[in-house]
JSON list of C-alpha atoms in Angstrom, two decimals:
[
{"chain": "A", "resi": 3, "resn": "MET", "atom": "CA", "xyz": [-68.27, 27.10, 36.38]},
{"chain": "A", "resi": 4, "resn": "ALA", "atom": "CA", "xyz": [-65.17, 26.85, 38.22]},
{"chain": "A", "resi": 5, "resn": "SER", "atom": "CA", "xyz": [-64.84, 23.20, 37.63]},
{"chain": "A", "resi": 6, "resn": "THR", "atom": "CA", "xyz": [-65.23, 23.60, 33.94]},
{"chain": "A", "resi": 7, "resn": "GLU", "atom": "CA", "xyz": [-62.43, 26.30, 33.94]},
{"chain": "A", "resi": 8, "resn": "ALA", "atom": "CA", "xyz": [-60.37, 24.10, 35.95]},
{"chain": "A", "resi": 9, "resn": "ILE", "atom": "CA", "xyz": [-60.85, 21.12, 33.38]},
{"chain": "A", "resi": 10, "resn": "ILE", "atom": "CA", "xyz": [-60.02, 23.40, 30.63]},
{"chain": "A", "resi": 11, "resn": "GLN", "atom": "CA", "xyz": [-56.80, 24.63, 32.24]},
{"chain": "A", "resi": 12, "resn": "PHE", "atom": "CA", "xyz": [-55.83, 21.11, 32.94]},
{"chain": "A", "resi": 13, "resn": "GLY", "atom": "CA", "xyz": [-56.35, 20.11, 29.41]},
{"chain": "A", "resi": 14, "resn": "ILE", "atom": "CA", "xyz": [-54.40, 22.99, 28.24]},
{"chain": "A", "resi": 15, "resn": "LEU", "atom": "CA", "xyz": [-51.53, 22.06, 30.62]},
{"chain": "A", "resi": 16, "resn": "ILE", "atom": "CA", "xyz": [-51.61, 18.50, 29.40]},
{"chain": "A", "resi": 17, "resn": "LEU", "atom": "CA", "xyz": [-51.79, 19.85, 25.80]},
{"chain": "A", "resi": 18, "resn": "THR", "atom": "CA", "xyz": [-48.77, 22.00, 26.40]},
{"chain": "A", "resi": 19, "resn": "LEU", "atom": "CA", "xyz": [-46.68, 19.37, 28.16]},
{"chain": "A", "resi": 20, "resn": "SER", "atom": "CA", "xyz": [-47.32, 16.79, 25.42]},
{"chain": "A", "resi": 21, "resn": "LEU", "atom": "CA", "xyz": [-46.07, 19.43, 22.84]},
{"chain": "A", "resi": 22, "resn": "CYS", "atom": "CA", "xyz": [-43.06, 20.10, 24.69]},
{"chain": "A", "resi": 23, "resn": "PHE", "atom": "CA", "xyz": [-42.34, 16.14, 24.99]},
{"chain": "A", "resi": 24, "resn": "LEU", "atom": "CA", "xyz": [-42.80, 15.97, 21.26]},
{"chain": "A", "resi": 25, "resn": "MET", "atom": "CA", "xyz": [-40.35, 18.80, 20.26]},
{"chain": "A", "resi": 26, "resn": "HIS", "atom": "CA", "xyz": [-37.89, 17.38, 22.79]},
{"chain": "A", "resi": 27, "resn": "TYR", "atom": "CA", "xyz": [-38.15, 13.87, 21.15]},
{"chain": "A", "resi": 28, "resn": "LEU", "atom": "CA", "xyz": [-37.98, 15.27, 17.64]},
{"chain": "A", "resi": 29, "resn": "ARG", "atom": "CA", "xyz": [-35.02, 17.25, 18.47]},
{"chain": "A", "resi": 30, "resn": "ASN", "atom": "CA", "xyz": [-33.30, 14.12, 20.08]},
{"chain": "A", "resi": 31, "resn": "GLN", "atom": "CA", "xyz": [-34.26, 12.01, 16.93]},
{"chain": "A", "resi": 32, "resn": "LYS", "atom": "CA", "xyz": [-32.91, 14.82, 14.66]},
{"chain": "A", "resi": 33, "resn": "THR", "atom": "CA", "xyz": [-29.39, 15.04, 16.62]},
{"chain": "A", "resi": 34, "resn": "GLN", "atom": "CA", "xyz": [-29.09, 11.10, 16.69]},
{"chain": "A", "resi": 35, "resn": "SER", "atom": "CA", "xyz": [-29.68, 11.06, 13.18]},
{"chain": "A", "resi": 36, "resn": "LYS", "atom": "CA", "xyz": [-26.87, 13.59, 12.28]},
{"chain": "A", "resi": 37, "resn": "THR", "atom": "CA", "xyz": [-24.64, 11.61, 14.74]},
{"chain": "A", "resi": 38, "resn": "ARG", "atom": "CA", "xyz": [-25.35, 8.43, 12.81]},
{"chain": "A", "resi": 39, "resn": "THR", "atom": "CA", "xyz": [-24.70, 10.12, 9.46]},
{"chain": "A", "resi": 40, "resn": "ARG", "atom": "CA", "xyz": [-21.43, 11.60, 10.77]},
{"chain": "A", "resi": 41, "resn": "ASN", "atom": "CA", "xyz": [-20.21, 8.42, 11.83]},
{"chain": "A", "resi": 42, "resn": "LYS", "atom": "CA", "xyz": [-21.00, 6.68, 8.78]},
{"chain": "A", "resi": 43, "resn": "ILE", "atom": "CA", "xyz": [-19.01, 9.39, 6.91]},
{"chain": "A", "resi": 44, "resn": "ARG", "atom": "CA", "xyz": [-15.94, 9.05, 9.25]},
{"chain": "A", "resi": 45, "resn": "GLN", "atom": "CA", "xyz": [-16.17, 5.36, 9.33]},
{"chain": "A", "resi": 46, "resn": "PRO", "atom": "CA", "xyz": [-13.29, 4.40, 7.01]},
{"chain": "A", "resi": 47, "resn": "GLU", "atom": "CA", "xyz": [-14.27, 1.36, 4.68]},
{"chain": "A", "resi": 48, "resn": "PRO", "atom": "CA", "xyz": [-12.03, -1.74, 4.65]},
{"chain": "A", "resi": 49, "resn": "ASN", "atom": "CA", "xyz": [-12.47, -2.28, 1.05]},
{"chain": "A", "resi": 50, "resn": "ARG", "atom": "CA", "xyz": [-11.29, 0.97, -0.01]},
{"chain": "A", "resi": 51, "resn": "HIS", "atom": "CA", "xyz": [-8.13, 0.54, 2.18]},
{"chain": "A", "resi": 52, "resn": "MET", "atom": "CA", "xyz": [-7.58, -2.87, 0.62]},
{"chain": "A", "resi": 53, "resn": "ASN", "atom": "CA", "xyz": [-8.08, -1.33, -2.90]},
{"chain": "A", "resi": 54, "resn": "GLN", "atom": "CA", "xyz": [-5.47, 1.13, -2.34]},
{"chain": "A", "resi": 55, "resn": "ALA", "atom": "CA", "xyz": [-3.11, -1.23, -1.10]},
{"chain": "A", "resi": 56, "resn": "SER", "atom": "CA", "xyz": [-3.59, -3.54, -3.96]},
{"chain": "A", "resi": 57, "resn": "ARG", "atom": "CA", "xyz": [-2.92, -0.42, -6.33]},
{"chain": "A", "resi": 58, "resn": "HIS", "atom": "CA", "xyz": [0.29, 0.31, -4.47]},
{"chain": "A", "resi": 59, "resn": "LEU", "atom": "CA", "xyz": [1.52, -3.23, -4.69]},
{"chain": "A", "resi": 60, "resn": "ASN", "atom": "CA", "xyz": [1.03, -3.12, -8.43]},
{"chain": "A", "resi": 61, "resn": "ARG", "atom": "CA", "xyz": [2.92, 0.12, -8.55]},
{"chain": "A", "resi": 62, "resn": "ALA", "atom": "CA", "xyz": [5.75, -1.56, -6.37]},
{"chain": "A", "resi": 63, "resn": "ARG", "atom": "CA", "xyz": [5.87, -4.49, -8.88]},
{"chain": "A", "resi": 64, "resn": "SER", "atom": "CA", "xyz": [6.02, -2.26, -11.97]},
{"chain": "A", "resi": 65, "resn": "THR", "atom": "CA", "xyz": [8.33, 0.84, -10.65]},
{"chain": "A", "resi": 66, "resn": "THR", "atom": "CA", "xyz": [11.92, 1.12, -9.34]},
{"chain": "A", "resi": 67, "resn": "ASN", "atom": "CA", "xyz": [10.75, 2.94, -6.33]},
{"chain": "A", "resi": 68, "resn": "LYS", "atom": "CA", "xyz": [9.41, -0.41, -4.94]},
{"chain": "A", "resi": 69, "resn": "THR", "atom": "CA", "xyz": [9.90, 0.09, -1.05]},
{"chain": "A", "resi": 70, "resn": "HIS", "atom": "CA", "xyz": [7.97, 3.59, -1.25]},
{"chain": "A", "resi": 71, "resn": "HIS", "atom": "CA", "xyz": [4.86, 1.86, -2.60]},
{"chain": "A", "resi": 72, "resn": "ALA", "atom": "CA", "xyz": [5.25, -1.13, -0.57]},
{"chain": "A", "resi": 73, "resn": "LYS", "atom": "CA", "xyz": [5.38, 0.89, 2.53]},
{"chain": "A", "resi": 74, "resn": "ASN", "atom": "CA", "xyz": [2.14, 2.71, 1.44]},
{"chain": "A", "resi": 75, "resn": "ALA", "atom": "CA", "xyz": [0.27, -0.73, 0.61]},
{"chain": "A", "resi": 76, "resn": "LEU", "atom": "CA", "xyz": [1.29, -1.92, 4.06]},
{"chain": "A", "resi": 77, "resn": "SER", "atom": "CA", "xyz": [-0.05, 1.26, 5.76]},
{"chain": "A", "resi": 78, "resn": "GLU", "atom": "CA", "xyz": [-3.52, 0.90, 3.86]},
{"chain": "A", "resi": 79, "resn": "ALA", "atom": "CA", "xyz": [-3.49, -2.84, 4.79]},
{"chain": "A", "resi": 80, "resn": "ASP", "atom": "CA", "xyz": [-2.99, -2.09, 8.58]},
{"chain": "A", "resi": 81, "resn": "GLN", "atom": "CA", "xyz": [-5.84, 0.45, 8.41]},
{"chain": "A", "resi": 82, "resn": "ALA", "atom": "CA", "xyz": [-8.12, -2.41, 6.77]},
{"chain": "A", "resi": 83, "resn": "LEU", "atom": "CA", "xyz": [-6.88, -4.62, 9.31]},
{"chain": "A", "resi": 84, "resn": "ALA", "atom": "CA", "xyz": [-7.99, -2.35, 12.29]},
{"chain": "A", "resi": 85, "resn": "ILE", "atom": "CA", "xyz": [-11.66, -2.81, 11.05]},
{"chain": "A", "resi": 86, "resn": "THR", "atom": "CA", "xyz": [-11.63, -6.38, 9.85]},
{"chain": "A", "resi": 87, "resn": "PRO", "atom": "CA", "xyz": [-8.92, -8.18, 11.65]},
{"chain": "A", "resi": 88, "resn": "ARG", "atom": "CA", "xyz": [-10.17, -11.57, 10.67]},
{"chain": "A", "resi": 89, "resn": "ASP", "atom": "CA", "xyz": [-10.17, -11.16, 6.90]},
{"chain": "A", "resi": 90, "resn": "PRO", "atom": "CA", "xyz": [-7.43, -13.36, 5.36]},
{"chain": "A", "resi": 91, "resn": "SER", "atom": "CA", "xyz": [-7.23, -11.00, 2.29]},
{"chain": "A", "resi": 92, "resn": "VAL", "atom": "CA", "xyz": [-6.00, -8.09, 4.41]},
{"chain": "A", "resi": 93, "resn": "HIS", "atom": "CA", "xyz": [-3.08, -10.38, 5.75]},
{"chain": "A", "resi": 94, "resn": "ILE", "atom": "CA", "xyz": [-2.21, -11.69, 2.35]},
{"chain": "A", "resi": 95, "resn": "LEU", "atom": "CA", "xyz": [-1.92, -8.06, 1.31]},
{"chain": "A", "resi": 96, "resn": "ARG", "atom": "CA", "xyz": [0.30, -7.33, 4.29]},
{"chain": "A", "resi": 97, "resn": "ALA", "atom": "CA", "xyz": [2.45, -10.42, 3.52]},
{"chain": "A", "resi": 98, "resn": "ARG", "atom": "CA", "xyz": [3.10, -9.33, -0.02]},
{"chain": "A", "resi": 99, "resn": "ALA", "atom": "CA", "xyz": [3.99, -5.65, 0.96]},
{"chain": "A", "resi": 100, "resn": "LEU", "atom": "CA", "xyz": [6.41, -7.01, 3.64]},
{"chain": "A", "resi": 101, "resn": "TYR", "atom": "CA", "xyz": [7.92, -9.41, 1.15]},
{"chain": "A", "resi": 102, "resn": "ILE", "atom": "CA", "xyz": [8.61, -6.41, -1.29]},
{"chain": "A", "resi": 103, "resn": "MET", "atom": "CA", "xyz": [10.12, -4.65, 1.81]},
{"chain": "A", "resi": 104, "resn": "ASN", "atom": "CA", "xyz": [12.30, -7.83, 2.24]},
{"chain": "A", "resi": 105, "resn": "HIS", "atom": "CA", "xyz": [10.83, -8.39, 5.77]},
{"chain": "A", "resi": 106, "resn": "ARG", "atom": "CA", "xyz": [10.35, -11.91, 5.01]},
{"chain": "A", "resi": 107, "resn": "THR", "atom": "CA", "xyz": [9.76, -13.16, 8.72]},
{"chain": "A", "resi": 108, "resn": "SER", "atom": "CA", "xyz": [7.16, -10.75, 9.25]},
{"chain": "A", "resi": 109, "resn": "ALA", "atom": "CA", "xyz": [5.50, -11.75, 5.98]},
{"chain": "A", "resi": 110, "resn": "ILE", "atom": "CA", "xyz": [5.52, -15.43, 6.95]},
{"chain": "A", "resi": 111, "resn": "LYS", "atom": "CA", "xyz": [3.75, -14.49, 10.11]},
{"chain": "A", "resi": 112, "resn": "SER", "atom": "CA", "xyz": [1.08, -12.61, 8.11]},
{"chain": "A", "resi": 113, "resn": "LEU", "atom": "CA", "xyz": [0.70, -15.59, 5.84]},
{"chain": "A", "resi": 114, "resn": "ASP", "atom": "CA", "xyz": [0.34, -17.94, 8.87]},
{"chain": "A", "resi": 115, "resn": "THR", "atom": "CA", "xyz": [-2.52, -15.89, 10.07]},
{"chain": "A", "resi": 116, "resn": "ALA", "atom": "CA", "xyz": [-4.13, -15.67, 6.91]},
{"chain": "A", "resi": 117, "resn": "LEU", "atom": "CA", "xyz": [-3.91, -19.48, 6.16]},
{"chain": "A", "resi": 118, "resn": "SER", "atom": "CA", "xyz": [-4.98, -20.43, 9.82]},
{"chain": "A", "resi": 119, "resn": "LEU", "atom": "CA", "xyz": [-8.02, -18.19, 10.19]},
{"chain": "A", "resi": 120, "resn": "PRO", "atom": "CA", "xyz": [-11.25, -20.08, 10.00]},
{"chain": "A", "resi": 121, "resn": "ALA", "atom": "CA", "xyz": [-12.42, -17.90, 7.14]},
{"chain": "A", "resi": 122, "resn": "ALA", "atom": "CA", "xyz": [-9.28, -19.15, 5.26]},
{"chain": "A", "resi": 123, "resn": "LYS", "atom": "CA", "xyz": [-11.00, -22.23, 4.20]},
{"chain": "A", "resi": 124, "resn": "PHE", "atom": "CA", "xyz": [-13.34, -20.12, 2.02]},
{"chain": "A", "resi": 125, "resn": "LEU", "atom": "CA", "xyz": [-10.33, -19.08, -0.10]},
{"chain": "A", "resi": 126, "resn": "PRO", "atom": "CA", "xyz": [-10.13, -20.51, -3.64]},
{"chain": "A", "resi": 127, "resn": "PRO", "atom": "CA", "xyz": [-8.14, -23.70, -3.79]},
{"chain": "A", "resi": 128, "resn": "GLU", "atom": "CA", "xyz": [-5.90, -22.22, -6.50]},
{"chain": "A", "resi": 129, "resn": "GLU", "atom": "CA", "xyz": [-5.21, -19.05, -4.34]},
{"chain": "A", "resi": 130, "resn": "ARG", "atom": "CA", "xyz": [-4.54, -21.15, -1.09]},
{"chain": "A", "resi": 131, "resn": "ALA", "atom": "CA", "xyz": [-2.19, -23.54, -3.09]},
{"chain": "A", "resi": 132, "resn": "ASP", "atom": "CA", "xyz": [-0.40, -20.34, -4.53]},
{"chain": "A", "resi": 133, "resn": "LEU", "atom": "CA", "xyz": [0.01, -18.90, -0.96]},
{"chain": "A", "resi": 134, "resn": "LEU", "atom": "CA", "xyz": [1.20, -22.24, 0.57]},
{"chain": "A", "resi": 135, "resn": "VAL", "atom": "CA", "xyz": [4.00, -22.10, -2.13]},
{"chain": "A", "resi": 136, "resn": "PHE", "atom": "CA", "xyz": [4.84, -18.51, -1.60]},
{"chain": "A", "resi": 137, "resn": "ARG", "atom": "CA", "xyz": [5.04, -19.23, 2.29]},
{"chain": "A", "resi": 138, "resn": "ALA", "atom": "CA", "xyz": [7.47, -22.20, 1.53]},
{"chain": "A", "resi": 139, "resn": "GLU", "atom": "CA", "xyz": [9.79, -20.09, -0.60]},
{"chain": "A", "resi": 140, "resn": "MET", "atom": "CA", "xyz": [10.00, -17.48, 2.05]},
{"chain": "A", "resi": 141, "resn": "LYS", "atom": "CA", "xyz": [10.62, -20.02, 4.69]},
{"chain": "A", "resi": 142, "resn": "LEU", "atom": "CA", "xyz": [13.53, -21.47, 2.42]},
{"chain": "A", "resi": 143, "resn": "ALA", "atom": "CA", "xyz": [15.02, -18.03, 1.90]},
{"chain": "A", "resi": 144, "resn": "VAL", "atom": "CA", "xyz": [15.02, -17.06, 5.63]},
{"chain": "A", "resi": 145, "resn": "ASN", "atom": "CA", "xyz": [16.63, -20.32, 6.86]},
{"chain": "A", "resi": 146, "resn": "ARG", "atom": "CA", "xyz": [16.54, -23.43, 4.54]},
{"chain": "A", "resi": 147, "resn": "LYS", "atom": "CA", "xyz": [18.37, -25.63, 6.93]},
{"chain": "A", "resi": 148, "resn": "ARG", "atom": "CA", "xyz": [15.83, -25.18, 9.84]},
{"chain": "A", "resi": 149, "resn": "ARG", "atom": "CA", "xyz": [12.67, -24.77, 7.85]},
{"chain": "A", "resi": 150, "resn": "VAL", "atom": "CA", "xyz": [13.04, -27.21, 4.83]},
{"chain": "A", "resi": 151, "resn": "GLU", "atom": "CA", "xyz": [10.71, -29.75, 6.37]},
{"chain": "A", "resi": 152, "resn": "SER", "atom": "CA", "xyz": [8.07, -26.99, 7.17]},
{"chain": "A", "resi": 153, "resn": "ALA", "atom": "CA", "xyz": [8.57, -25.81, 3.66]},
{"chain": "A", "resi": 154, "resn": "MET", "atom": "CA", "xyz": [7.92, -29.31, 2.23]},
{"chain": "A", "resi": 155, "resn": "GLU", "atom": "CA", "xyz": [4.65, -29.61, 4.29]},
{"chain": "A", "resi": 156, "resn": "ASP", "atom": "CA", "xyz": [3.48, -26.47, 2.71]},
{"chain": "A", "resi": 157, "resn": "ILE", "atom": "CA", "xyz": [4.31, -27.57, -0.85]},
{"chain": "A", "resi": 158, "resn": "GLU", "atom": "CA", "xyz": [2.76, -30.95, -0.31]},
{"chain": "A", "resi": 159, "resn": "GLU", "atom": "CA", "xyz": [-0.44, -29.37, 1.16]},
{"chain": "A", "resi": 160, "resn": "ALA", "atom": "CA", "xyz": [-0.49, -27.08, -1.86]},
{"chain": "A", "resi": 161, "resn": "ILE", "atom": "CA", "xyz": [-0.29, -29.93, -4.44]},
{"chain": "A", "resi": 162, "resn": "ARG", "atom": "CA", "xyz": [-3.13, -31.77, -2.48]},
{"chain": "A", "resi": 163, "resn": "VAL", "atom": "CA", "xyz": [-5.26, -28.53, -2.38]},
{"chain": "A", "resi": 164, "resn": "SER", "atom": "CA", "xyz": [-4.85, -27.75, -6.01]},
{"chain": "A", "resi": 165, "resn": "GLY", "atom": "CA", "xyz": [-5.53, -31.32, -7.04]},
{"chain": "A", "resi": 166, "resn": "GLU", "atom": "CA", "xyz": [-3.04, -33.72, -8.85]},
{"chain": "A", "resi": 167, "resn": "GLU", "atom": "CA", "xyz": [-4.53, -33.08, -12.30]},
{"chain": "A", "resi": 168, "resn": "ASN", "atom": "CA", "xyz": [-3.71, -29.52, -12.14]},
{"chain": "A", "resi": 169, "resn": "ASP", "atom": "CA", "xyz": [-0.36, -27.87, -13.36]},
{"chain": "A", "resi": 170, "resn": "ASN", "atom": "CA", "xyz": [1.80, -28.31, -10.26]},
{"chain": "A", "resi": 171, "resn": "SER", "atom": "CA", "xyz": [5.01, -27.69, -12.13]},
{"chain": "A", "resi": 172, "resn": "GLU", "atom": "CA", "xyz": [6.27, -24.75, -9.88]},
{"chain": "A", "resi": 173, "resn": "ALA", "atom": "CA", "xyz": [5.47, -26.64, -6.57]},
{"chain": "A", "resi": 174, "resn": "LEU", "atom": "CA", "xyz": [6.98, -29.91, -7.73]},
{"chain": "A", "resi": 175, "resn": "CYS", "atom": "CA", "xyz": [10.22, -28.25, -8.71]},
{"chain": "A", "resi": 176, "resn": "LEU", "atom": "CA", "xyz": [10.41, -26.46, -5.51]},
{"chain": "A", "resi": 177, "resn": "LEU", "atom": "CA", "xyz": [9.75, -29.81, -3.68]},
{"chain": "A", "resi": 178, "resn": "GLY", "atom": "CA", "xyz": [12.20, -31.61, -5.74]},
{"chain": "A", "resi": 179, "resn": "LYS", "atom": "CA", "xyz": [15.07, -29.14, -4.47]},
{"chain": "A", "resi": 180, "resn": "CYS", "atom": "CA", "xyz": [13.85, -29.75, -0.89]},
{"chain": "A", "resi": 181, "resn": "TYR", "atom": "CA", "xyz": [14.33, -33.42, -1.35]},
{"chain": "A", "resi": 182, "resn": "GLU", "atom": "CA", "xyz": [17.79, -32.79, -2.76]},
{"chain": "A", "resi": 183, "resn": "TRP", "atom": "CA", "xyz": [18.82, -30.77, 0.06]},
{"chain": "A", "resi": 184, "resn": "LYS", "atom": "CA", "xyz": [17.66, -33.45, 2.38]},
{"chain": "A", "resi": 185, "resn": "GLY", "atom": "CA", "xyz": [19.78, -35.98, 0.49]},
{"chain": "A", "resi": 186, "resn": "MET", "atom": "CA", "xyz": [16.59, -37.79, -0.97]},
{"chain": "A", "resi": 187, "resn": "ARG", "atom": "CA", "xyz": [17.68, -38.25, -4.46]},
{"chain": "A", "resi": 188, "resn": "GLU", "atom": "CA", "xyz": [15.19, -40.72, -5.60]},
{"chain": "A", "resi": 189, "resn": "GLU", "atom": "CA", "xyz": [12.29, -38.56, -4.31]},
{"chain": "A", "resi": 190, "resn": "ALA", "atom": "CA", "xyz": [13.81, -35.63, -6.03]},
{"chain": "A", "resi": 191, "resn": "LYS", "atom": "CA", "xyz": [14.15, -37.51, -9.30]},
{"chain": "A", "resi": 192, "resn": "ASN", "atom": "CA", "xyz": [10.61, -38.58, -9.05]},
{"chain": "A", "resi": 193, "resn": "ALA", "atom": "CA", "xyz": [9.41, -34.93, -8.60]},
{"chain": "A", "resi": 194, "resn": "TYR", "atom": "CA", "xyz": [11.38, -33.57, -11.42]},
{"chain": "A", "resi": 195, "resn": "GLU", "atom": "CA", "xyz": [10.13, -36.46, -13.51]},
{"chain": "A", "resi": 196, "resn": "LYS", "atom": "CA", "xyz": [6.49, -35.59, -12.71]},
{"chain": "A", "resi": 197, "resn": "VAL", "atom": "CA", "xyz": [7.13, -32.00, -13.88]},
{"chain": "A", "resi": 198, "resn": "LEU", "atom": "CA", "xyz": [8.49, -33.23, -17.29]},
{"chain": "A", "resi": 199, "resn": "ASP", "atom": "CA", "xyz": [5.54, -35.34, -17.65]},
{"chain": "A", "resi": 200, "resn": "VAL", "atom": "CA", "xyz": [3.21, -32.36, -17.87]},
{"chain": "A", "resi": 201, "resn": "GLU", "atom": "CA", "xyz": [5.88, -29.75, -19.03]},
{"chain": "A", "resi": 202, "resn": "PRO", "atom": "CA", "xyz": [8.42, -31.38, -21.10]},
{"chain": "A", "resi": 203, "resn": "GLY", "atom": "CA", "xyz": [10.18, -28.14, -22.03]},
{"chain": "A", "resi": 204, "resn": "SER", "atom": "CA", "xyz": [10.79, -27.26, -18.17]},
{"chain": "A", "resi": 205, "resn": "ALA", "atom": "CA", "xyz": [14.62, -26.32, -17.94]},
{"chain": "A", "resi": 206, "resn": "GLU", "atom": "CA", "xyz": [14.47, -26.27, -14.29]},
{"chain": "A", "resi": 207, "resn": "ALA", "atom": "CA", "xyz": [13.29, -29.91, -14.06]},
{"chain": "A", "resi": 208, "resn": "ARG", "atom": "CA", "xyz": [16.04, -31.07, -16.58]},
{"chain": "A", "resi": 209, "resn": "ILE", "atom": "CA", "xyz": [18.68, -29.35, -14.82]},
{"chain": "A", "resi": 210, "resn": "GLY", "atom": "CA", "xyz": [17.32, -30.95, -11.39]},
{"chain": "A", "resi": 211, "resn": "LEU", "atom": "CA", "xyz": [17.56, -34.44, -13.04]},
{"chain": "A", "resi": 212, "resn": "LYS", "atom": "CA", "xyz": [20.96, -33.87, -14.12]},
{"chain": "A", "resi": 213, "resn": "ARG", "atom": "CA", "xyz": [22.02, -32.76, -10.67]},
{"chain": "A", "resi": 214, "resn": "VAL", "atom": "CA", "xyz": [20.35, -35.89, -9.05]},
{"chain": "A", "resi": 215, "resn": "GLY", "atom": "CA", "xyz": [21.78, -38.33, -11.60]},
{"chain": "A", "resi": 216, "resn": "PRO", "atom": "CA", "xyz": [20.19, -41.20, -13.65]}
]
C-alpha cells in the first residue's frame, strides 16, 4: 500500500514538474516571438530609404531649393548604406546628392566605390556607361589638368561598355575635348567626326571640328 502511494506521489511530482517546464518553455517562446516581431518592426528597410532618397533627388532637380532636398537625399542614402554597405545603387544615390550639393570630390569617391564593388558588374551596361561619363565630367570639373588622363580612361571604358553600335555622342564629344586639351588634334577631329556620323545635327561636334581645324 505504501509502495503504491509512493509511486502515485512520484507520478504527480513528475507531472507537476513537466507542466512547469512546459509553461516555462511556452512563456520563453512567446517572449522570443514578441522580441523578433519588435526587431522586425524596428529594423529599417534599405529600399524605403533608397526610395526616399530618389524622391528627394527628383525634387532637388525640379525645385529651386536644391540643396535642402539634396541633403535629405544624402541622409536617406546614408541610412540605407548603414544597412547595405555593398549595394552600388546606394553609393550612386550618394554621389548624385553630393554632386547637387557641389561636393564633387566626395561624389567622385562614392562613384569610385559604386564602380569598383564586385556587385557593380551586375549594373546594366547602359547605366554603367552613364556613370563612367558622369565621373569623367566631375573629374574634369574638379581638376582638368591633373585628371584629364583618368577622365579619358573613364570615357573610353564607357564607350566600350555601351558598345560601338550605340549612340555615344555625349561620350565622344567629351573625349574630343579631352584630346583637344592634350593637344591631340587629329584624335579630337576623329572623335567629333564619329559624332557627326551618327548625329549630323550635333552643334557641339561641329564647333569642336572648327576648333581643331580642317
